[in-house]
Short mmCIF file of C-alpha atoms in Angstrom, two decimals:
data_model
loop_
_atom_site.label_atom_id
_atom_site.label_comp_id
_atom_site.label_asym_id
_atom_site.label_seq_id
_atom_site.Cartn_x
_atom_site.Cartn_y
_atom_site.Cartn_z
CA MET A 1 0.00 0.00 0.00
CA LYS A 2 1.25 3.47 -0.77
CA LYS A 3 1.85 6.03 1.95
CA ASN A 4 -1.18 8.16 1.01
CA SER A 5 -3.57 5.22 0.88
CA ILE A 6 -2.38 4.12 4.34
CA ARG A 7 -3.09 7.61 5.70
CA ILE A 8 -6.50 7.70 4.05
CA ARG A 9 -7.36 4.29 5.48
CA LYS A 10 -6.22 5.37 8.95
CA LEU A 11 -8.30 8.56 8.72
CA CYS A 12 -11.38 6.57 7.66
CA ILE A 13 -10.95 4.16 10.57
CA ALA A 14 -10.38 7.09 12.94
CA ALA A 15 -13.62 8.67 11.70
CA MET A 16 -15.48 5.41 12.31
CA LEU A 17 -14.01 5.16 15.82
CA LEU A 18 -14.96 8.79 16.54
CA THR A 19 -18.52 8.01 15.45
CA LEU A 20 -18.53 4.95 17.72
CA GLY A 21 -17.33 7.19 20.56
CA TRP A 22 -20.36 9.37 19.98
CA LEU A 23 -22.85 6.51 19.62
CA LEU A 24 -21.79 3.85 22.15
CA PRO A 25 -22.81 5.98 25.18
CA PHE A 26 -26.38 5.92 23.86
CA LEU A 27 -26.43 2.25 24.90
CA THR A 28 -26.57 3.49 28.50
CA GLY A 29 -29.56 5.67 27.65
CA GLN A 30 -27.56 8.84 28.41
CA ASN A 31 -27.65 7.68 32.05
CA ARG A 32 -24.63 9.30 33.69
CA GLU A 33 -24.27 6.74 36.49
CA LEU A 34 -24.42 3.78 34.10
CA GLY A 35 -22.06 5.60 31.75
CA ASN A 36 -19.56 6.03 34.59
CA ILE A 37 -19.77 2.32 35.31
CA LEU A 38 -19.36 0.99 31.75
CA CYS A 39 -17.15 3.74 30.24
CA LEU A 40 -18.29 2.90 26.70
CA MET A 41 -16.74 6.02 25.15
CA HIS A 42 -13.31 4.68 26.13
CA ILE A 43 -13.53 1.62 23.85
CA PRO A 44 -12.98 3.38 20.48
CA VAL A 45 -10.17 5.48 21.96
CA PHE A 46 -8.29 2.40 23.15
CA MET A 47 -8.90 0.79 19.76
CA ALA A 48 -7.44 3.85 18.02
CA GLY A 49 -4.32 3.87 20.19
CA LEU A 50 -3.74 0.14 19.80
CA THR A 51 -4.44 -0.15 16.08
CA LEU A 52 -3.80 3.26 14.51
CA GLY A 53 -1.01 4.35 16.81
CA PRO A 54 -0.46 6.70 19.73
CA TRP A 55 -0.99 10.00 17.88
CA TYR A 56 -4.33 8.96 16.44
CA GLY A 57 -5.28 7.69 19.90
CA LEU A 58 -4.27 11.00 21.49
CA VAL A 59 -6.25 13.15 19.05
CA LEU A 60 -9.29 10.87 19.01
CA GLY A 61 -9.25 10.66 22.81
CA PHE A 62 -9.13 14.42 23.18
CA ILE A 63 -11.84 15.33 20.68
CA THR A 64 -14.36 12.54 21.36
CA PRO A 65 -15.76 13.73 24.74
CA LEU A 66 -15.61 17.42 23.78
CA SER A 67 -17.34 16.95 20.42
CA ARG A 68 -19.89 14.55 21.94
CA SER A 69 -20.69 17.13 24.60
CA LEU A 70 -21.20 19.82 21.96
CA LEU A 71 -23.30 17.54 19.72
CA PHE A 72 -25.46 15.73 22.28
CA GLY A 73 -25.13 17.68 25.54
CA MET A 74 -23.56 14.71 27.34
CA PRO A 75 -21.20 14.59 29.06
CA LEU A 76 -21.51 18.09 30.44
CA LEU A 77 -18.82 20.23 28.83
CA TYR A 78 -17.33 21.60 32.05
CA PRO A 79 -15.84 20.00 34.01
CA ILE A 80 -16.76 16.46 32.90
CA ALA A 81 -15.97 16.53 29.15
CA VAL A 82 -12.89 18.69 29.70
CA CYS A 83 -11.45 16.26 32.26
CA MET A 84 -12.45 13.29 30.12
CA ALA A 85 -10.66 14.84 27.13
CA PHE A 86 -7.35 14.72 28.98
CA GLU A 87 -8.09 11.26 30.39
CA LEU A 88 -9.03 9.74 27.04
CA ALA A 89 -6.16 11.46 25.23
CA THR A 90 -3.82 9.81 27.73
CA TYR A 91 -5.50 6.43 27.15
CA GLY A 92 -5.03 6.69 23.41
CA LEU A 93 -1.44 7.92 23.64
CA LEU A 94 -0.21 5.50 26.30
CA SER A 95 -1.95 2.40 24.92
CA GLY A 96 -0.39 3.07 21.52
CA ILE A 97 3.11 3.81 22.82
CA ILE A 98 3.24 0.92 25.27
CA TYR A 99 1.81 -1.57 22.77
CA LYS A 100 4.39 -0.54 20.16
CA LEU A 101 7.21 -0.87 22.69
CA LEU A 102 6.02 -4.31 23.80
CA GLN A 103 5.67 -5.51 20.21
CA LYS A 104 9.32 -4.67 19.55
CA LYS A 105 10.50 -6.98 22.35
CA ASP A 106 9.30 -10.26 20.79
CA SER A 107 6.60 -11.47 18.46
CA GLY A 108 4.65 -13.75 20.82
CA LYS A 109 2.11 -13.24 23.61
CA LYS A 110 -0.06 -10.73 21.75
CA LEU A 111 -3.01 -10.94 24.20
CA LEU A 112 -0.71 -10.37 27.16
CA LYS A 113 0.81 -7.33 25.44
CA LEU A 114 -2.65 -5.93 24.74
CA VAL A 115 -3.75 -6.41 28.35
CA CYS A 116 -0.53 -4.91 29.76
CA SER A 117 -0.86 -1.92 27.43
CA LEU A 118 -4.47 -1.42 28.52
CA ILE A 119 -3.69 -1.66 32.23
CA ALA A 120 -0.82 0.82 32.01
CA ALA A 121 -2.88 3.23 29.89
CA MET A 122 -5.85 2.94 32.28
CA LEU A 123 -3.69 3.79 35.27
CA GLY A 124 -2.05 6.72 33.48
CA GLY A 125 -5.36 8.04 32.17
CA ARG A 126 -7.03 7.86 35.53
CA ILE A 127 -4.15 9.76 37.14
CA VAL A 128 -4.42 12.47 34.47
CA TRP A 129 -8.20 12.56 34.99
CA GLY A 130 -7.63 13.08 38.74
CA ILE A 131 -5.18 15.92 38.09
CA ALA A 132 -7.63 17.54 35.66
CA GLN A 133 -10.42 17.21 38.25
CA VAL A 134 -8.24 18.85 40.91
CA LEU A 135 -7.39 21.72 38.56
CA CYS A 136 -11.04 22.21 37.58
CA GLY A 137 -11.96 22.02 41.27
CA LEU A 138 -9.82 25.09 41.90
CA PHE A 139 -12.41 27.10 39.96
CA SER A 140 -15.48 25.63 41.62
CA GLN A 141 -16.92 25.54 45.10
CA SER A 142 -16.47 21.79 45.49
CA PRO A 143 -12.82 20.74 45.51
CA PHE A 144 -11.91 17.29 44.25
CA THR A 145 -11.00 14.93 47.10
CA TRP A 146 -8.95 11.75 47.33
CA SER A 147 -12.08 9.72 48.07
CA ALA A 148 -13.80 11.22 45.01
CA PHE A 149 -10.78 10.21 42.92
CA LEU A 150 -10.84 6.63 44.18
CA ALA A 151 -14.60 6.38 43.72
CA GLY A 152 -14.60 7.87 40.22
CA ALA A 153 -11.46 6.24 38.91
CA PHE A 154 -11.71 2.73 40.32
CA ILE A 155 -14.65 1.87 42.59
CA THR A 156 -17.47 3.00 40.30
CA ALA A 157 -15.66 2.08 37.08
CA TRP A 158 -14.48 -1.44 37.98
CA PRO A 159 -17.13 -3.20 35.82
CA GLY A 160 -16.04 -1.12 32.83
CA ILE A 161 -12.37 -1.78 33.57
CA ILE A 162 -12.97 -5.54 33.63
CA MET A 163 -15.12 -5.35 30.49
CA HIS A 164 -12.40 -3.41 28.64
CA LEU A 165 -9.66 -5.83 29.70
CA ILE A 166 -11.71 -8.76 28.35
CA LEU A 167 -13.47 -7.21 25.37
CA LEU A 168 -10.76 -5.07 23.76
CA PRO A 169 -8.10 -7.78 23.25
CA ILE A 170 -10.76 -10.08 21.81
CA LEU A 171 -12.13 -7.36 19.49
CA ILE A 172 -8.73 -6.20 18.29
CA THR A 173 -7.50 -9.74 17.66
CA ALA A 174 -10.71 -10.66 15.82
CA PHE A 175 -10.70 -7.50 13.70
CA GLU A 176 -7.03 -7.93 12.82
CA LYS A 177 -7.62 -11.57 11.81
CA ALA A 178 -10.54 -10.45 9.65
CA GLY A 179 -8.34 -7.77 8.06
CA ILE A 180 -10.57 -4.95 9.29
CA LEU A 181 -8.06 -3.17 11.49
CA HIS A 182 -4.81 -4.49 10.06
CA ILE A 183 -2.91 -1.40 9.09
CA GLU A 184 0.40 -1.79 7.37
CA THR A 185 3.06 0.54 8.67
CA GLU A 186 4.68 3.13 6.46
CA LYS A 187 8.13 1.70 7.29
CA ASN A 188 7.20 -1.63 5.71
CA HIS A 189 6.57 0.10 2.38
CA ALA A 190 9.08 2.94 2.39
#
């Protein structure tokens, strides 16, 4: 594949993943509590980072919650979508970087590499989300507390975390085997 056709294919897949990021939260019926539990908007961002690369993951992660807020009114733009933008951007960036680094080490254990990349990205993204919440809390009357961080990042979201750790490696492996998300790198054809 030529360089331009690879870029066009990546942009088309990124557009599909952005659309999924807008639509998947409708499965929770715009219910904020259920959305916080399942974290459905995170799925396309992780997929972008793992399949398209860290920069696509970063951009997609940043624009998905902000554009969804502007289009559909959920999540609320400030502070929720703003904090989510930094969190999801970190997910996309870290999952892509860590997965690439792990792939360079050896060719086996693909599922383990996917899971390790997801866990590291989830931890990093949740830390960034906490920092963003603290900074946004400086401009509101309710400061962000340690217990609010633990509740929002881990306690409430644990079903979504487990679902992502099971579902994403299966989806990515299946899509790659089907040739849907297999993207040839530019280095292979330079």
